[in-house]
XYZ file of N, CA and C in Angstrom:
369
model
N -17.637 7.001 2.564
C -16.643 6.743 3.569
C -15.268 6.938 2.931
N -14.829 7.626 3.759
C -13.325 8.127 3.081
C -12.236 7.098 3.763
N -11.210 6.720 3.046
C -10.183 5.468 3.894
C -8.933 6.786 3.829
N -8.209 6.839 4.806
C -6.148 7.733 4.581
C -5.363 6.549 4.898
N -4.892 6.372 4.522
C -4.000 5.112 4.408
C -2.553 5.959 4.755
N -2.268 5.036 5.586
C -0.537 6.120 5.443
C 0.834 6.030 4.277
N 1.370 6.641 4.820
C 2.497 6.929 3.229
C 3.022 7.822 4.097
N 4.576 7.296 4.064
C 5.736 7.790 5.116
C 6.660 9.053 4.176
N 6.049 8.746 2.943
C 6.904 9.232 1.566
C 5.657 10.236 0.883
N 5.220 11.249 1.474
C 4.071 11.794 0.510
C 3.521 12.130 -0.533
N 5.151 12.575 -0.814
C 5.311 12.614 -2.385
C 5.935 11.185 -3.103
N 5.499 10.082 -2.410
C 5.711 9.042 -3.663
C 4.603 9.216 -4.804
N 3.504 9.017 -4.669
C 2.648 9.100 -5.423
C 2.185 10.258 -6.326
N 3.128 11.624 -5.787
C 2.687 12.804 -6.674
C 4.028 13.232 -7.237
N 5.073 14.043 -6.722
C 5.717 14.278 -7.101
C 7.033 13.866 -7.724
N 7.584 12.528 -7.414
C 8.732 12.295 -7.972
C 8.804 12.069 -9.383
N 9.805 12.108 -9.341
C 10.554 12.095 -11.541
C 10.643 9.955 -11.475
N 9.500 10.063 -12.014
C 9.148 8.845 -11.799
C 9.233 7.816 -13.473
N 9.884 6.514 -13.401
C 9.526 6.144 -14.966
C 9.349 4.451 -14.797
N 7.977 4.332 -15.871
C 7.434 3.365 -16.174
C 8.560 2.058 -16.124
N 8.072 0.864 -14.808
C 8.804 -0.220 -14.945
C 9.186 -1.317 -15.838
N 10.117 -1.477 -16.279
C 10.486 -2.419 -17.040
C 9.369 -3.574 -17.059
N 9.233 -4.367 -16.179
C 8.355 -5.545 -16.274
C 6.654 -4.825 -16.062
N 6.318 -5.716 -16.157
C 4.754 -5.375 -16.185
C 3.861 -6.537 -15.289
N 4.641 -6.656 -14.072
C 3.646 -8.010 -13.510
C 4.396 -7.035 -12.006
N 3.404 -7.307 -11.160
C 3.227 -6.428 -9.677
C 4.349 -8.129 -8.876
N 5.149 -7.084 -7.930
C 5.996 -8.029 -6.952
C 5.035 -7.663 -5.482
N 4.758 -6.675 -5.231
C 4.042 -6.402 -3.606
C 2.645 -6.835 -3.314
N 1.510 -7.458 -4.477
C 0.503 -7.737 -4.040
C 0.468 -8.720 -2.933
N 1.119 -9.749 -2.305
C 0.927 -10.242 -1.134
C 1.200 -9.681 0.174
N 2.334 -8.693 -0.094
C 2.825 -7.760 1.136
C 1.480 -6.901 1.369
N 1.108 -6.591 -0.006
C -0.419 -5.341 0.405
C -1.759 -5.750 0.929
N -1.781 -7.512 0.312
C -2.819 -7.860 1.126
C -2.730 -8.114 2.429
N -1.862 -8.673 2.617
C -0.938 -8.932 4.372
C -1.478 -7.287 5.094
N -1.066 -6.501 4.714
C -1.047 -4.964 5.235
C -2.356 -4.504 5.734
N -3.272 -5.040 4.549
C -4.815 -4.158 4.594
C -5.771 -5.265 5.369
N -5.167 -6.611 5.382
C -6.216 -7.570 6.204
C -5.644 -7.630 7.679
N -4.533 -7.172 7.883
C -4.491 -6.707 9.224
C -4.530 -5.203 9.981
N -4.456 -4.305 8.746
C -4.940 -3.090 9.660
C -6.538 -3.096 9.334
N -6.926 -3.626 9.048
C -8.730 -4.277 9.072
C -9.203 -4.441 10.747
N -8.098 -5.201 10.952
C -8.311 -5.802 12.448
C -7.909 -4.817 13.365
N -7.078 -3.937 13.042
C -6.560 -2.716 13.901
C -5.221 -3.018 14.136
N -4.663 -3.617 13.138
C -2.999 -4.440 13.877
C -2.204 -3.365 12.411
N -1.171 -2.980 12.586
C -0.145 -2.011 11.893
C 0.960 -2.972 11.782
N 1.551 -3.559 10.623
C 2.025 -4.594 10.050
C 3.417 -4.551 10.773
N 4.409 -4.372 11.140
C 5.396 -4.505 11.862
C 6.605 -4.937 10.913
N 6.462 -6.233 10.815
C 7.326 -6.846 10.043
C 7.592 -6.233 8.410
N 6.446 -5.846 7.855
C 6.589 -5.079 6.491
C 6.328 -3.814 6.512
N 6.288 -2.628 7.832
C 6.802 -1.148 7.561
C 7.756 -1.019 7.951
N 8.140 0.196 7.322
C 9.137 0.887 7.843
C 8.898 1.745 9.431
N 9.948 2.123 10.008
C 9.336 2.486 11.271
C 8.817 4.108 11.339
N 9.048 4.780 10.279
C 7.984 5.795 9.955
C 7.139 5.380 9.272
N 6.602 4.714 8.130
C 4.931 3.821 7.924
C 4.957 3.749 9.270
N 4.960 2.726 9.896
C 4.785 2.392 11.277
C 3.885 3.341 12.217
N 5.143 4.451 12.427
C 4.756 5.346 12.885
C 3.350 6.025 12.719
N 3.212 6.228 11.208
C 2.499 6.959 10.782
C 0.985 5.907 10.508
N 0.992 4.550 10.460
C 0.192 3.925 10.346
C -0.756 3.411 11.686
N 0.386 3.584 12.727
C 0.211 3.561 14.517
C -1.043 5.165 14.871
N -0.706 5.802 13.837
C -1.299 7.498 14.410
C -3.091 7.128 13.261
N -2.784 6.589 12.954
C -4.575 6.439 11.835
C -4.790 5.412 12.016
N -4.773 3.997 12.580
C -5.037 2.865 12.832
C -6.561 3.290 13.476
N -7.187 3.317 14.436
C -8.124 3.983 15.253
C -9.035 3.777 14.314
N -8.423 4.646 13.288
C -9.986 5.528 12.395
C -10.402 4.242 11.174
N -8.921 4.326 10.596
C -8.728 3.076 9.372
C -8.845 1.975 9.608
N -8.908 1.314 10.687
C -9.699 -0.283 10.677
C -11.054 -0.174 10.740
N -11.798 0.706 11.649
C -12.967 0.347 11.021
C -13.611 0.854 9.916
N -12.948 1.702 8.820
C -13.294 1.609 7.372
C -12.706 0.534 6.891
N -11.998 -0.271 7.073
C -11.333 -1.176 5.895
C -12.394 -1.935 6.462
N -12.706 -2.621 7.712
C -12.805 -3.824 8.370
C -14.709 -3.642 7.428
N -15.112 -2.747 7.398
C -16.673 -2.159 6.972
C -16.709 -2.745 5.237
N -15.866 -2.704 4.744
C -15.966 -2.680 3.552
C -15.601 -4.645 3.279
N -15.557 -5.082 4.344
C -15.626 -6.798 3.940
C -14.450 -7.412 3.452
N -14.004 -8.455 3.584
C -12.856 -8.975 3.015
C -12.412 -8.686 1.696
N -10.888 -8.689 1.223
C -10.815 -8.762 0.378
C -11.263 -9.686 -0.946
N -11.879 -9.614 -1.825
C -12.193 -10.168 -3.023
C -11.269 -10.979 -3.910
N -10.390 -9.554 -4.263
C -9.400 -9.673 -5.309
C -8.658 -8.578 -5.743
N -7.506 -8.878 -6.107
C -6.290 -7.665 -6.218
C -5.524 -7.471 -7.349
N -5.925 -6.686 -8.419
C -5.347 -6.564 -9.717
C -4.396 -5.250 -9.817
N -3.178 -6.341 -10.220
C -2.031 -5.364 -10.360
C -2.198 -4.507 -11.772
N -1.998 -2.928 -11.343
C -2.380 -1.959 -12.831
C -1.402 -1.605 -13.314
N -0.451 -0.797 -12.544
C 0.885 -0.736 -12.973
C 2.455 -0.456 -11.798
N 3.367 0.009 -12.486
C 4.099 0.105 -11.490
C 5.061 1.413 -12.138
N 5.458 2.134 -11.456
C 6.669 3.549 -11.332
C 7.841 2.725 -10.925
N 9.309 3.190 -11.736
C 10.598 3.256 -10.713
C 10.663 4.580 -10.815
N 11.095 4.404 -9.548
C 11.623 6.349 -8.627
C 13.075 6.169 -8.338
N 13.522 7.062 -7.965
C 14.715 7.136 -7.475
C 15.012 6.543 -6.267
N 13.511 6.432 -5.372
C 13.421 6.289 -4.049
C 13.169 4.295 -3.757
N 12.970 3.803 -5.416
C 12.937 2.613 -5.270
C 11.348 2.607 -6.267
N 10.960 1.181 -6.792
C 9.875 0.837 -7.282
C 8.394 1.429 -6.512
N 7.250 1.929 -7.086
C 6.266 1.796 -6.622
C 5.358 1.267 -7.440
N 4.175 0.521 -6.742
C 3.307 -0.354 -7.612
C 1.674 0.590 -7.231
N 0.667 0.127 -8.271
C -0.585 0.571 -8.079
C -1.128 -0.817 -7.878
N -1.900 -1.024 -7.127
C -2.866 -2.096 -7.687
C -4.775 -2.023 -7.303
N -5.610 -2.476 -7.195
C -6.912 -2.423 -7.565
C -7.305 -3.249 -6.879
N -7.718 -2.855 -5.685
C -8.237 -4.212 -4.721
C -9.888 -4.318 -4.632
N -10.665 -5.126 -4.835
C -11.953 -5.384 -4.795
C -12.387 -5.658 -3.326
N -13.080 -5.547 -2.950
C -13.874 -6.056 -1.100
C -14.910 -6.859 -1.501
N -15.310 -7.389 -0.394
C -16.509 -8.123 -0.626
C -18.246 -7.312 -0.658
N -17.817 -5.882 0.169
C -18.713 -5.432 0.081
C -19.193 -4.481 -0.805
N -18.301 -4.675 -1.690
C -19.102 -4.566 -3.478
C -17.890 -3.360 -3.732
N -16.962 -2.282 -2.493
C -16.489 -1.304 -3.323
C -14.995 -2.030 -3.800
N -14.590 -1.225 -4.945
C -12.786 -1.305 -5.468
C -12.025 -0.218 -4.808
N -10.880 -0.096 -4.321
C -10.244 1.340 -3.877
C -8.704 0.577 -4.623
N -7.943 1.717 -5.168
C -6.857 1.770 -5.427
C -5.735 1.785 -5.020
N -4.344 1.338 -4.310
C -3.784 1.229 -3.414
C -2.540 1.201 -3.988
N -1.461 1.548 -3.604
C 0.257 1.843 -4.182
C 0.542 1.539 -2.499
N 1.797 0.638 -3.271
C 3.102 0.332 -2.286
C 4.709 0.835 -2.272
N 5.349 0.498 -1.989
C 6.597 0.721 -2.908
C 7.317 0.890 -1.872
N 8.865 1.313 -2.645
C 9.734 2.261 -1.776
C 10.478 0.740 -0.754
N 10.751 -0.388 -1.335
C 10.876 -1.694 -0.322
C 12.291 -1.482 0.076
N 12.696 -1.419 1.545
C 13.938 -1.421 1.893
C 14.753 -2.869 1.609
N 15.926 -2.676 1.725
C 16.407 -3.943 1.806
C 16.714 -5.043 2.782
N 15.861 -4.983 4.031
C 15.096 -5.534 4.539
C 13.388 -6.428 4.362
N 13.437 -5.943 3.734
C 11.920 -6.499 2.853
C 10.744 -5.349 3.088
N 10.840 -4.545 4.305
C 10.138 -2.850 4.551
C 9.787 -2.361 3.735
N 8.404 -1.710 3.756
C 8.180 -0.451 2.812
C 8.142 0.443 3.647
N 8.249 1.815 2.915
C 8.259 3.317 3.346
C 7.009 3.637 2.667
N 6.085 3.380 2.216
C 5.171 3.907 1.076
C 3.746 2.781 1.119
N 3.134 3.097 1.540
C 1.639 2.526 1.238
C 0.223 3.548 1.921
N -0.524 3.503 0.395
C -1.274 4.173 0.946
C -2.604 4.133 0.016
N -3.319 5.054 -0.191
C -4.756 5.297 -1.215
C -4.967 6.572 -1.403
N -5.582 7.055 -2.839
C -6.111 8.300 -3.411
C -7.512 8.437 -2.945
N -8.141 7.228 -2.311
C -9.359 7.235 -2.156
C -10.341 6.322 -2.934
C-alpha cells in the first residue's frame, strides 16, 4: 500500500541547498501527529496548513485516510533529523503504527502563524 502525503513545496525534500540544523531534538512532532491522526479520519488539519497544503491535502484526502486509517494508530514517533532551508526548517521523523508498519514523514517550512507549507512521505 502506497500512502502520497501532500507537500505544497515539492522540492522541500529534494532539491533545496539545504544545511544540517543546529540543534538536534525535532520541534514539529506534535503538529505531525495532530496532522496524520486526523487525516486518518479524513479531516485535513486546517489550523496547521497552509492554504496550499490545504489545498493540496483537500485533493488526496479521499484516497489517504483510508491508508493511514488501515495501518492503525499511531505507536510512536522518533525524531531522525532536521534540514534548515532557506524556505525555513524541515524535520524527518519515523512514525511507527500499530499495525506493525514504520513510514517516514518530514514537516517543515512553519509560517509565522504556526502553518506549515510542507508535509509529506517518500513512502
Amino acid at each position: 500500500m502506497r500512502i502520497r502525503m501532500m507537500s505544497a513545496v515539492v522540492a522541500a525534500a529534494a532539491g533545496l541547498m539545504a544545511f544540517p540544523a543546529m540543534a538536534e531534538d525535532g520541534r514539529y512532532g506534535p503538529q505531525l501527529g495532530q496532522m496524520l491522526a486526523e487525516a486518518a479520519g479524513g479531516t485535513c488539519l486546517e489550523a496547521l496548513m497552509s492554504p496550499a497544503l490545504l489545498d493540496v491535502c483537500n485533493g488526496q484526502i479521499a484516497g489517504m485516510a483510508p491508508a493511514l486509517s488501515a495501518m492503525g494508530e499511531i505507536e510512536a514517533m522518533t525524531f531522525v533529523s532536521a534540514e534548515d532551508a532557506p524556505e525555513g526548517r524541515v524535520e524527518t521523523w519515523s512514525v511507527k503504527y500499530a499495525g506493525g508498519r514504520t513510514v517516514t514523514w518530514f514537516i517543515g517550512h512553519q509560517l509565522p502563524d504556526g502553518r506549515f507549507n510542507v508535509v509529506g512521505t517518500a513512502g
